PDB file of C-alpha atoms (C1' of nucleotides) in Angstrom:
ATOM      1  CA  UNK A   1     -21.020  21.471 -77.504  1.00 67.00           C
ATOM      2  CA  UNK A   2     -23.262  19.311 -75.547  1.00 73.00           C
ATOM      3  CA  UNK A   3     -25.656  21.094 -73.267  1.00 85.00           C
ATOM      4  CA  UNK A   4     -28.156  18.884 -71.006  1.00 84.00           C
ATOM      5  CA  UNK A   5     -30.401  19.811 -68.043  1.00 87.00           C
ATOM      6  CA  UNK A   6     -32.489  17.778 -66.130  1.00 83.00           C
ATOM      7  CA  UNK A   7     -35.974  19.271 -64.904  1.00 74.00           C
ATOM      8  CA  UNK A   8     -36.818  17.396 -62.205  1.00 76.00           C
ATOM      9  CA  UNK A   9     -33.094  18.298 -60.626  1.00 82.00           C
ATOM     10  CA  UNK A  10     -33.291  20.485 -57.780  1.00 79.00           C
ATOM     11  CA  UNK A  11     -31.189  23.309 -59.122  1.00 85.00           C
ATOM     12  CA  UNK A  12     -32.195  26.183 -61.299  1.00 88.00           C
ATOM     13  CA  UNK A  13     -32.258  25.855 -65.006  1.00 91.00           C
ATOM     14  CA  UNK A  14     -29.895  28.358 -64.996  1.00 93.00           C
ATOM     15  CA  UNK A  15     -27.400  27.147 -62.583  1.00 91.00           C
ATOM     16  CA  UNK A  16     -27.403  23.872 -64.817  1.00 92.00           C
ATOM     17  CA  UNK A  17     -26.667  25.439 -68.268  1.00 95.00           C
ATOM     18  CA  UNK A  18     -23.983  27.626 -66.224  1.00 94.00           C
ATOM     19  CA  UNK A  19     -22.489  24.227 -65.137  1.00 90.00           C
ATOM     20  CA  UNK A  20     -23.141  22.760 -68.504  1.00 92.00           C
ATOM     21  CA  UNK A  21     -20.722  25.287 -70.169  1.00 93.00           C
ATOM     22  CA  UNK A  22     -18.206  24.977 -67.551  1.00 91.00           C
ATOM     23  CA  UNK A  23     -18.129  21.406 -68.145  1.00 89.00           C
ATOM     24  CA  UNK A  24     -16.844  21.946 -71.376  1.00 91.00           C
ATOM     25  CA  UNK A  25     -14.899  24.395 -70.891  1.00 91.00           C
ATOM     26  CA  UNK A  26     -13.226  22.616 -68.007  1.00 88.00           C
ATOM     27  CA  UNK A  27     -12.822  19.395 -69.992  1.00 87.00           C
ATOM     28  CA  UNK A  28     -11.316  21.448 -73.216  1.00 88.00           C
ATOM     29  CA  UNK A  29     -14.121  20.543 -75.454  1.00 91.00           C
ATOM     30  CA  UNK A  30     -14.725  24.646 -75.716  1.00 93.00           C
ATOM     31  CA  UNK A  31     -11.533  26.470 -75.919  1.00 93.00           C
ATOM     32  CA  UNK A  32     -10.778  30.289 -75.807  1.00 94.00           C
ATOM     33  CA  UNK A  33     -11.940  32.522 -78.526  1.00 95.00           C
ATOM     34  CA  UNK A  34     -14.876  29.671 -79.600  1.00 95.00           C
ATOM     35  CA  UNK A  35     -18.380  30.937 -79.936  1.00 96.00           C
ATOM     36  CA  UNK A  36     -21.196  29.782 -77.710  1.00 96.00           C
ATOM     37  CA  UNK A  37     -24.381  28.682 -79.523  1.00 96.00           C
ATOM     38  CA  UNK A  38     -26.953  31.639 -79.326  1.00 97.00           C
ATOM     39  CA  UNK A  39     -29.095  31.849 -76.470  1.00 97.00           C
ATOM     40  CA  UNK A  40     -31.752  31.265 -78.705  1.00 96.00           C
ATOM     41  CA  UNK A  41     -30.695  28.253 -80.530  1.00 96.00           C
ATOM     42  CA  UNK A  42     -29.780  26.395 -76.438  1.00 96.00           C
ATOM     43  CA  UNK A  43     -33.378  27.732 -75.590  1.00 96.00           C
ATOM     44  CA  UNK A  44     -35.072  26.235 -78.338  1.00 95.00           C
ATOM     45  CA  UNK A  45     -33.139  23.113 -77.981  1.00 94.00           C
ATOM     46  CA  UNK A  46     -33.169  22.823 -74.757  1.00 95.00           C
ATOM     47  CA  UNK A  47     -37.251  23.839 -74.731  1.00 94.00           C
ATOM     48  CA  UNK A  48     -36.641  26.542 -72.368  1.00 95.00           C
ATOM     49  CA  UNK A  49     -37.302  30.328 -72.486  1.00 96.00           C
ATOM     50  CA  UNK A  50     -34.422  32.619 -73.591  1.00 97.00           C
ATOM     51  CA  UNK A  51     -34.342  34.300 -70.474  1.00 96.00           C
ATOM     52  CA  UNK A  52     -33.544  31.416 -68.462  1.00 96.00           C
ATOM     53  CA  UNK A  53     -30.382  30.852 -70.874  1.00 97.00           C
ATOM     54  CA  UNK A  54     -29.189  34.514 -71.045  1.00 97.00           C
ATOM     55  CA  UNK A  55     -29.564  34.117 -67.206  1.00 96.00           C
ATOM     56  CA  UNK A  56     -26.834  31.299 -67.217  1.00 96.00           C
ATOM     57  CA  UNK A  57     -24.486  33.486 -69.861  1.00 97.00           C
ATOM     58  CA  UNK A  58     -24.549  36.638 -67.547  1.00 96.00           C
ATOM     59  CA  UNK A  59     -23.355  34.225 -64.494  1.00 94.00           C
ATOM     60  CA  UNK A  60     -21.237  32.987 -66.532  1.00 95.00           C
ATOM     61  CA  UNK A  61     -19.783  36.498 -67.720  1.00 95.00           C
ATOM     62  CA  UNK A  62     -19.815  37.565 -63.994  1.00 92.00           C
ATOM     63  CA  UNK A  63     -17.587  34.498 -63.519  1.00 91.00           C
ATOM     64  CA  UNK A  64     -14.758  35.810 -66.168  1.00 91.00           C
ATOM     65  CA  UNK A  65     -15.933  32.843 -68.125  1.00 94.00           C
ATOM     66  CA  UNK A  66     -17.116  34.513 -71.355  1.00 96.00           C
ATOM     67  CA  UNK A  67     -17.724  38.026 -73.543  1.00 96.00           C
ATOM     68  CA  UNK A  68     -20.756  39.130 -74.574  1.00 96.00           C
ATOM     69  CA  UNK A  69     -21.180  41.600 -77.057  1.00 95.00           C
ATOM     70  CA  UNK A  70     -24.645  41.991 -79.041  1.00 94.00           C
ATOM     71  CA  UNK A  71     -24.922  41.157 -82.273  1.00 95.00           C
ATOM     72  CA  UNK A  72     -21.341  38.900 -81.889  1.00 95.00           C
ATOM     73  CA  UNK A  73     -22.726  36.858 -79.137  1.00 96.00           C
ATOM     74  CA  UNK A  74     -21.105  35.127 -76.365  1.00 97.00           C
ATOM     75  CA  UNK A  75     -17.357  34.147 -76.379  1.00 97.00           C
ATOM     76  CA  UNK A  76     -15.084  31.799 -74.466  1.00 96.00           C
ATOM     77  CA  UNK A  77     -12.344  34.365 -72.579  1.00 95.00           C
ATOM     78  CA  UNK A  78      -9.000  33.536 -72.094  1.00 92.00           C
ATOM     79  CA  UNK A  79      -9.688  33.174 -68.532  1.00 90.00           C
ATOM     80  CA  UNK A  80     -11.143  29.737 -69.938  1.00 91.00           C
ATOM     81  CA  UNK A  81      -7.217  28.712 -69.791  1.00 90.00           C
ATOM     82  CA  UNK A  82      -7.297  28.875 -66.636  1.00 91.00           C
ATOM     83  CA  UNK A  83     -10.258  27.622 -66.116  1.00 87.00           C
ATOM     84  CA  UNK A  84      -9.206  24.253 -67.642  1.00 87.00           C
ATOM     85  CA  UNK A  85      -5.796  24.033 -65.917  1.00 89.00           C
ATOM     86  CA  UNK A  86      -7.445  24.166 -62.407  1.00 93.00           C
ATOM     87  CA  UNK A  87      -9.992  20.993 -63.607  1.00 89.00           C
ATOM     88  CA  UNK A  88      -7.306  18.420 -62.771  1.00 90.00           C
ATOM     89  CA  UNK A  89      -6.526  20.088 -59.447  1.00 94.00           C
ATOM     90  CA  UNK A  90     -10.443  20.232 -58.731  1.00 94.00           C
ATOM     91  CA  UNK A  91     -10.650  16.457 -59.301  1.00 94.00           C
ATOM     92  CA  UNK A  92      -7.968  15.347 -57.257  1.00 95.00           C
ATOM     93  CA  UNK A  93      -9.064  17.062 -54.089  1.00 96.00           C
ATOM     94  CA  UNK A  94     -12.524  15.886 -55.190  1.00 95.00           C
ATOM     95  CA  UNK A  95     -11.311  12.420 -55.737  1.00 95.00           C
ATOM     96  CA  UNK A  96      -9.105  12.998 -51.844  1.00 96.00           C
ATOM     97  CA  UNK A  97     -12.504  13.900 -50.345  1.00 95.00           C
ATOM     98  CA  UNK A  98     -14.219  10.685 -51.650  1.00 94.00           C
ATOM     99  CA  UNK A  99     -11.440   8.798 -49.833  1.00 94.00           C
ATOM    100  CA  UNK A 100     -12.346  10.563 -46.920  1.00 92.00           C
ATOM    101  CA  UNK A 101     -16.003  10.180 -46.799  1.00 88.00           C
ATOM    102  CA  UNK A 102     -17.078  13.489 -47.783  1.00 90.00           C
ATOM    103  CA  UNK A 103     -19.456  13.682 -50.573  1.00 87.00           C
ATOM    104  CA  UNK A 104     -19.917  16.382 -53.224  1.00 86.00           C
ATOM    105  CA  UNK A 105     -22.159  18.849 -51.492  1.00 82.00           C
ATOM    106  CA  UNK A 106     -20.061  18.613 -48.882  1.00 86.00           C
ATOM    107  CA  UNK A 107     -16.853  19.586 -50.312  1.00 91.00           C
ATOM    108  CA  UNK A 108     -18.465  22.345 -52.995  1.00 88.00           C
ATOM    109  CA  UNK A 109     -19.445  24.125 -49.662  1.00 85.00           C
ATOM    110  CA  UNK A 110     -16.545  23.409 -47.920  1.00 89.00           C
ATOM    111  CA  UNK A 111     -14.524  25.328 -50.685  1.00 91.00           C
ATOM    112  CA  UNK A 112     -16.831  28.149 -51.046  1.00 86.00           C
ATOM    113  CA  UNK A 113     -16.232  28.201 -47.019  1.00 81.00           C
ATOM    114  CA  UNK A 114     -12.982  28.726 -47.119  1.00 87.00           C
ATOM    115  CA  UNK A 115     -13.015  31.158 -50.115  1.00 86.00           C
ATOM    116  CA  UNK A 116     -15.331  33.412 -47.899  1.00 78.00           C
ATOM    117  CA  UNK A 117     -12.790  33.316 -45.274  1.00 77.00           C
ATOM    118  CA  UNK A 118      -9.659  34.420 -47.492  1.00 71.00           C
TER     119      UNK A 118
ATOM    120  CA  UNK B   1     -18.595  29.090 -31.162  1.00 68.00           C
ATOM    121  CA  UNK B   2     -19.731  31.712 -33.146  1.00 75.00           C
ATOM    122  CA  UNK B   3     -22.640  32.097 -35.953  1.00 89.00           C
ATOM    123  CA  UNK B   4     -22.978  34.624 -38.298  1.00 87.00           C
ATOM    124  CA  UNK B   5     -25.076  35.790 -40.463  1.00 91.00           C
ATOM    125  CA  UNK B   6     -25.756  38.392 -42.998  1.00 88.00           C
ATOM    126  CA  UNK B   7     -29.260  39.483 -43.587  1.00 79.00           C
ATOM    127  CA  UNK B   8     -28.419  41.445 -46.361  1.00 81.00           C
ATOM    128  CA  UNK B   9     -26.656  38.867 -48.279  1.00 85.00           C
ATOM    129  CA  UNK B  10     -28.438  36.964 -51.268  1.00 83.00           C
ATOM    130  CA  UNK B  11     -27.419  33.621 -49.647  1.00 88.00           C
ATOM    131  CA  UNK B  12     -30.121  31.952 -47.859  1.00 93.00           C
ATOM    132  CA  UNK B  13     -30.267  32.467 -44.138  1.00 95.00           C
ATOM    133  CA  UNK B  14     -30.230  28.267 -43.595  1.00 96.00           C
ATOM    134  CA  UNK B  15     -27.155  28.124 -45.709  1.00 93.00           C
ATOM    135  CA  UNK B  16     -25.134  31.101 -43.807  1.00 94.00           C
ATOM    136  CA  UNK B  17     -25.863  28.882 -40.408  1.00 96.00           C
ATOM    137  CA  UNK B  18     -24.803  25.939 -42.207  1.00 95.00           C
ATOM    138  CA  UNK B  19     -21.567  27.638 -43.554  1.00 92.00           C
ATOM    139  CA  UNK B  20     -21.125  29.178 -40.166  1.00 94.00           C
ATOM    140  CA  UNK B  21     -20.999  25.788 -38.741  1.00 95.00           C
ATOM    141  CA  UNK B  22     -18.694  24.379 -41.553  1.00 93.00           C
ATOM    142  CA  UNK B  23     -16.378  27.059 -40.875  1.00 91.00           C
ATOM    143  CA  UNK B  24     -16.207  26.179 -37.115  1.00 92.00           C
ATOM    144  CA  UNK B  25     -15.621  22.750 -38.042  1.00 92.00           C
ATOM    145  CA  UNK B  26     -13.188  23.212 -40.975  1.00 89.00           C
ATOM    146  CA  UNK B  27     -11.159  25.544 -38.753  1.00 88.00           C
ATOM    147  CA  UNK B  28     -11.293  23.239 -35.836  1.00 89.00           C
ATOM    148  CA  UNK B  29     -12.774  25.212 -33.118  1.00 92.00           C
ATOM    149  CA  UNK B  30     -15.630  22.469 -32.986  1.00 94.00           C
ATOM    150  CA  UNK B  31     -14.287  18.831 -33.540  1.00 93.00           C
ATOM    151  CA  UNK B  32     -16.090  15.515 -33.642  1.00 95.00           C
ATOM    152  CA  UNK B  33     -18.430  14.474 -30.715  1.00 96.00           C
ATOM    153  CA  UNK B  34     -19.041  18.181 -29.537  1.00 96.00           C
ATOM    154  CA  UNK B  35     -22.650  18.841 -29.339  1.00 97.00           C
ATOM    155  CA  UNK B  36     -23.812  22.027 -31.051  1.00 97.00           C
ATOM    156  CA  UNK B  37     -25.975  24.786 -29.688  1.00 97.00           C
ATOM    157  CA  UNK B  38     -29.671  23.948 -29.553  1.00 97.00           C
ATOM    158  CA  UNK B  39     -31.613  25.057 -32.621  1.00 97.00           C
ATOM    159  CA  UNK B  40     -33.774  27.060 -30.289  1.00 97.00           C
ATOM    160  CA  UNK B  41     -31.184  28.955 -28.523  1.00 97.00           C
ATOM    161  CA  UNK B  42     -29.565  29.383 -31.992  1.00 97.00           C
ATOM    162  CA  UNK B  43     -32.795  30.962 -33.405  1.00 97.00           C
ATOM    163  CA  UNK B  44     -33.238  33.373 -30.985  1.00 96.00           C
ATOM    164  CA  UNK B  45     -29.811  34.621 -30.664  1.00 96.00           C
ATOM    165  CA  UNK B  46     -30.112  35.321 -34.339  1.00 96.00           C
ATOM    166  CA  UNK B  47     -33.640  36.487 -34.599  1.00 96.00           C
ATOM    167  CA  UNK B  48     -34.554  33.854 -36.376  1.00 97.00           C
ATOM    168  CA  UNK B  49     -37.042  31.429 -36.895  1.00 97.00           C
ATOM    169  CA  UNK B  50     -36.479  27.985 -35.601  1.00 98.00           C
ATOM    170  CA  UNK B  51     -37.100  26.204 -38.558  1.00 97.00           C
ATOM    171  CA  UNK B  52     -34.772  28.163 -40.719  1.00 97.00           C
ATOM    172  CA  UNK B  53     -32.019  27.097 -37.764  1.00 98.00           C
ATOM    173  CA  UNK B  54     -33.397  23.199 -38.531  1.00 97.00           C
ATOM    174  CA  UNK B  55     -33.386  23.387 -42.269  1.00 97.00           C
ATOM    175  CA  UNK B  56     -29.660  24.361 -41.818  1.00 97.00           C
ATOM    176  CA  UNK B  57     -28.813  21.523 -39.129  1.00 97.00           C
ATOM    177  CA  UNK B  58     -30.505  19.216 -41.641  1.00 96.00           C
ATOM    178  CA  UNK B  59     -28.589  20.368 -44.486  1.00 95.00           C
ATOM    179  CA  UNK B  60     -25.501  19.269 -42.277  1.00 96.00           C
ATOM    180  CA  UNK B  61     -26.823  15.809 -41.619  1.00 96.00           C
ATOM    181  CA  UNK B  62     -27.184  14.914 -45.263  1.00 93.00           C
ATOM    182  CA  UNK B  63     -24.292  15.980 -45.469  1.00 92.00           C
ATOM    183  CA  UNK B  64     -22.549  13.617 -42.871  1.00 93.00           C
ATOM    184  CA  UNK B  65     -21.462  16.431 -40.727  1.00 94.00           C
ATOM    185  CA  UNK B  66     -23.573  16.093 -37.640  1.00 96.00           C
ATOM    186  CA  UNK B  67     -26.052  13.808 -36.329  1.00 97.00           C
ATOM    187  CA  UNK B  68     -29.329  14.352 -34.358  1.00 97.00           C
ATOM    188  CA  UNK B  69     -31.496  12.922 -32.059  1.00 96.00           C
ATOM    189  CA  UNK B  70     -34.261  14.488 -30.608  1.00 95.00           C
ATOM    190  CA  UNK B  71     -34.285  14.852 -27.220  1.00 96.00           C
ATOM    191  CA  UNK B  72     -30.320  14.980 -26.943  1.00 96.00           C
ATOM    192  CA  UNK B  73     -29.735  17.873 -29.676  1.00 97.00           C
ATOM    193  CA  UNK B  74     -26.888  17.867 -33.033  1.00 97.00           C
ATOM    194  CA  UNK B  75     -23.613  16.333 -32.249  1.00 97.00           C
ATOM    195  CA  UNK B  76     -21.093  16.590 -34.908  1.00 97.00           C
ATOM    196  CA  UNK B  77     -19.886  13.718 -36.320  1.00 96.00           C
ATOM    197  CA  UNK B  78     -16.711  11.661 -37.120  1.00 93.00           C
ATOM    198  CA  UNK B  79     -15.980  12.551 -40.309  1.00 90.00           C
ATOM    199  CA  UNK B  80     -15.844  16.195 -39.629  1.00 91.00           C
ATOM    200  CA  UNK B  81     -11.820  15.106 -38.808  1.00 91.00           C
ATOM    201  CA  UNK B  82     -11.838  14.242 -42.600  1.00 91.00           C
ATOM    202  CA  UNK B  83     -13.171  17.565 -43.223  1.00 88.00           C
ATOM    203  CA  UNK B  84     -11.015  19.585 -40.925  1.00 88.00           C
ATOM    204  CA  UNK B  85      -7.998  17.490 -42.929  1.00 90.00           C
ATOM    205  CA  UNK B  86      -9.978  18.743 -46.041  1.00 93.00           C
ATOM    206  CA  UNK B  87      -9.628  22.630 -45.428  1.00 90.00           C
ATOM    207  CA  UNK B  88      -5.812  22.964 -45.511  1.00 90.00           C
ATOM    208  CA  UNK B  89      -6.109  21.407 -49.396  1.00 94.00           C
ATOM    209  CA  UNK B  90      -9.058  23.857 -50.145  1.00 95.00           C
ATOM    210  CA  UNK B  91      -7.493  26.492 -49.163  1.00 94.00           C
ATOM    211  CA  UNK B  92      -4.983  25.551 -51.453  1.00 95.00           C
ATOM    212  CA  UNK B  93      -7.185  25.133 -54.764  1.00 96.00           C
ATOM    213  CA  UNK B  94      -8.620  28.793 -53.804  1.00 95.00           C
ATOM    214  CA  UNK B  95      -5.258  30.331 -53.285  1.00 95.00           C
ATOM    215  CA  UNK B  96      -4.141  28.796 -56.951  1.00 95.00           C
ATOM    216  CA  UNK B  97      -7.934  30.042 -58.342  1.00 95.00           C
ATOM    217  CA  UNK B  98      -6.913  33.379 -57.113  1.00 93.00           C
ATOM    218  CA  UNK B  99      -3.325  33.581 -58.927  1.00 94.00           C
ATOM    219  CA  UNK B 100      -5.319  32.247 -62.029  1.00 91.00           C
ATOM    220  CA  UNK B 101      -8.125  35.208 -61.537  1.00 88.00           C
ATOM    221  CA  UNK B 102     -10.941  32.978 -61.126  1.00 89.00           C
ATOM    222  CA  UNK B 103     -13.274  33.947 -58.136  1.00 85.00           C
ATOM    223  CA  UNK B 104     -14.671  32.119 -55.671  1.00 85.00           C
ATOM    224  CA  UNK B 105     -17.816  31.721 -57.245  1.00 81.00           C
ATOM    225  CA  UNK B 106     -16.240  29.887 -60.301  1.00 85.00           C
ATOM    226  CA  UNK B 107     -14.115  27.484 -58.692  1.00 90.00           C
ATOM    227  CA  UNK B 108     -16.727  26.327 -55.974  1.00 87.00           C
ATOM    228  CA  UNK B 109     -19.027  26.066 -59.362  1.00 83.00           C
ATOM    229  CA  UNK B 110     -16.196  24.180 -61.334  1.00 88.00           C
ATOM    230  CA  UNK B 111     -15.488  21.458 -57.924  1.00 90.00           C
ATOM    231  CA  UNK B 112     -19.437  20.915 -57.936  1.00 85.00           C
ATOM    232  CA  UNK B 113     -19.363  19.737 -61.736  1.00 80.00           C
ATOM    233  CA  UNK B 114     -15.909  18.072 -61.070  1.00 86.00           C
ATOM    234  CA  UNK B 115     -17.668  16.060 -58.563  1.00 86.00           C
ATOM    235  CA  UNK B 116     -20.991  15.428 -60.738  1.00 77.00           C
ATOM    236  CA  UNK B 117     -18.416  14.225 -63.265  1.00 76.00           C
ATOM    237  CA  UNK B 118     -16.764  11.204 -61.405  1.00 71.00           C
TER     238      UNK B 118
ATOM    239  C1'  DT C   1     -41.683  13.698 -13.328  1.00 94.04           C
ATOM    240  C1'  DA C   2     -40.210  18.043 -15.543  1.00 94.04           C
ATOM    241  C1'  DG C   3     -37.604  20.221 -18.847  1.00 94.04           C
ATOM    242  C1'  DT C   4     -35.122  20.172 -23.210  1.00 94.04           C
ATOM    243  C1'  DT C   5     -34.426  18.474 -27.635  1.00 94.04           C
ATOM    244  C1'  DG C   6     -35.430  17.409 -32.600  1.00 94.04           C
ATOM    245  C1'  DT C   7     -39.701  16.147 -35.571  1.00 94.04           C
ATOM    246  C1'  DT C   8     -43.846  16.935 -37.877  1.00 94.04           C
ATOM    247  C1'  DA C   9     -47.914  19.601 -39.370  1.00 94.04           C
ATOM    248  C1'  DT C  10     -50.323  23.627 -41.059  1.00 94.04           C
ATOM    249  C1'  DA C  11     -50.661  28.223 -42.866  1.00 94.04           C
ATOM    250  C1'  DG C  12     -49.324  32.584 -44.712  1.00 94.04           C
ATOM    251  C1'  DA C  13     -46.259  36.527 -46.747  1.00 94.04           C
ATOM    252  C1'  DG C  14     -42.513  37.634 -49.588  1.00 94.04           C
ATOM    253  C1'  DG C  15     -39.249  36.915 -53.141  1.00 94.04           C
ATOM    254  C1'  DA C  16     -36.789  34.254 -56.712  1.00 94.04           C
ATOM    255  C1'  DA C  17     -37.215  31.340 -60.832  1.00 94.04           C
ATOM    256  C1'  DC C  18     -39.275  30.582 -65.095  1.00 94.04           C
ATOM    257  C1'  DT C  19     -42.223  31.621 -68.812  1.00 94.04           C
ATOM    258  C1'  DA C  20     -44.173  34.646 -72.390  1.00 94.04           C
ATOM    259  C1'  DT C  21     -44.229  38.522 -75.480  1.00 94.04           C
ATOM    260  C1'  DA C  22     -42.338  42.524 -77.453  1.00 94.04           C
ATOM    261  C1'  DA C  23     -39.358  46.002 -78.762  1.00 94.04           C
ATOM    262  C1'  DC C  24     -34.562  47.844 -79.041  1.00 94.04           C
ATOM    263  C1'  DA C  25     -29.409  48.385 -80.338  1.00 94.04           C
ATOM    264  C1'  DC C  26     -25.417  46.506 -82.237  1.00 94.04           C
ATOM    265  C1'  DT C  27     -22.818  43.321 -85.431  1.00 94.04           C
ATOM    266  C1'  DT C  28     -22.131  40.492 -89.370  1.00 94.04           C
ATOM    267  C1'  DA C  29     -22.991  38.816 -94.045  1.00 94.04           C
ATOM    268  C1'  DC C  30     -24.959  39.670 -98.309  1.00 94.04           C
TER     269       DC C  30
ATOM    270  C1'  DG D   1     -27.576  49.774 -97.519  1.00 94.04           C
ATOM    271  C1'  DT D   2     -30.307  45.946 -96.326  1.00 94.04           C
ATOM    272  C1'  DA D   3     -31.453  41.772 -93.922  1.00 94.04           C
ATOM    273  C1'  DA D   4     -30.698  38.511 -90.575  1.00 94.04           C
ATOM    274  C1'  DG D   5     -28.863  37.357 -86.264  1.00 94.04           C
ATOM    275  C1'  DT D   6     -27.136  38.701 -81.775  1.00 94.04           C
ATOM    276  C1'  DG D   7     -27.463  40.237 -76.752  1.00 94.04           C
ATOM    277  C1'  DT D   8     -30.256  43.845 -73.969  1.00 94.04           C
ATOM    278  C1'  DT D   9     -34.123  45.695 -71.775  1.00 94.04           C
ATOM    279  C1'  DA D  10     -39.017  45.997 -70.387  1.00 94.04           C
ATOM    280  C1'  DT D  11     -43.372  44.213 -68.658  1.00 94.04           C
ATOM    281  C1'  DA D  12     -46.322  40.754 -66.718  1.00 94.04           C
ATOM    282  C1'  DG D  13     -47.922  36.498 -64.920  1.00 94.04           C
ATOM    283  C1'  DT D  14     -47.413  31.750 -62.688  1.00 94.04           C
ATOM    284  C1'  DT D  15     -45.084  28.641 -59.898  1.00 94.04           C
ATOM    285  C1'  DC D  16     -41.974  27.329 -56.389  1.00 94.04           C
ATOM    286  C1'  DC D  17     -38.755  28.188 -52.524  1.00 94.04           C
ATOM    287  C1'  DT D  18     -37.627  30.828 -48.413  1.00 94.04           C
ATOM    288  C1'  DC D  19     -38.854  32.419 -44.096  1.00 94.04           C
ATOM    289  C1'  DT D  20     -42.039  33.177 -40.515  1.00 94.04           C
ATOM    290  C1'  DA D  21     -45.531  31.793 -37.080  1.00 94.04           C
ATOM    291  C1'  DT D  22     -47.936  28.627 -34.142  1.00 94.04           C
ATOM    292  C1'  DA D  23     -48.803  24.235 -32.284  1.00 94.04           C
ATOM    293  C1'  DA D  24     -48.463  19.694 -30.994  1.00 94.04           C
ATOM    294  C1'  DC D  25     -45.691  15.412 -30.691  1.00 94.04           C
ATOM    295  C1'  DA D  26     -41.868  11.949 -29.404  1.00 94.04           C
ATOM    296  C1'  DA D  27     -37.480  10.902 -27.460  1.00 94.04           C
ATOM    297  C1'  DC D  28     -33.873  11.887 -24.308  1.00 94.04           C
ATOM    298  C1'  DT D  29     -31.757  13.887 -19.855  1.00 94.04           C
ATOM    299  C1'  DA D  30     -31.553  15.388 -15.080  1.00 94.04           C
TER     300       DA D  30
END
DNA sequence: TAGTTGTTATAGAGGAACTATAACACTTAC
DNA sequence: GTAAGTGTTATAGTTCCTCTATAACAACTA
């Protein structure tokens, strides 16, 4: 599990562990059923408050991605499956918009744009 | 053309205009070389304020999707026919993220960090 | 020349992000 | 049972972004 944020990045703290996590997921390093690191172990690593951490876990639980029970902690769902079968499919029509001219910001909105519309 | 936007959403206002615009030009209704509507007509049909209108035509030009000039307004640019030729395969990837049960929010979160990746 | 456009500057109100501390409820391991 | 570890909730403060408001400026068009 390798989490990394950057602070002078211009998205939240949050939004970066979030994308951390589904990083890993996406890549199969962190497979369904395995246990995320507490909350207070990444915020102590990471030098950030525990808030700011259990803020990326609940989007990330709002997403499908993980579980969270107290006292367990926070799991990988199955949903994760899935998760890592769409990465290749992600890349491709990330790697077709390069081709095209149309960067990453770009593209991320364009998709949430036409998720909106279905 | 036709911008929305939703005051009661939690997306910012600039970003709803932006995706408004996107929308138009993903679904063709405005293709490359049309000019759009001035920010200042744009604010006040919305009841807005004219710099929120800018912020969201600006957003567009770093993104490659119109150019301005001041004095002759935003025209969009070429590549928006690369990103019209984009929407049929993101519609695709959101269709498949459906049948999978991952939301919108997920899969425009997992194309962003596909794109960081490469 | 007159009108329209984006650009830049300044200032303020409101809300979100992040931090900090503390207590609580549930689970697991001993 | 007890202790340690977990997410959850509460409160409060600081900082930064969003949005508004006003004004002037520079480039283009008719």
């Amino acid at each position: 599990m390798l989490l990394r944020i950057d602070p002078d990045s211009s998205a939240a703290l949050y939004d970066q562990i979030a994308g951390s996590v589904r990083r890993e997921v996406a890549a199969g390093r962190l497979a369904a059923g395995e246990r995320l690191p507490s909350a207070r172990d990444v915020a102590e690593a990471l030098d950030v408050n525990l808030h700011t951490v259990l803020k990326a876990y609940q989007l990330l639980r709002d997403e499908g991605l993980v579980e969270m029970r107290r006292g367990r902690g926070a799991v990988v769902s199955a949903r994760a499956d899935a998760f890592a079968e769409l990465r290749a499919e992600a890349a491709a029509l990330v790697a077709r918009a390069r081709t095209l001219g149309v960067g990453a910001d770009a593209l991320a909105a364009l998709v949430r744009t036409a998720a909106e519309e279905a």
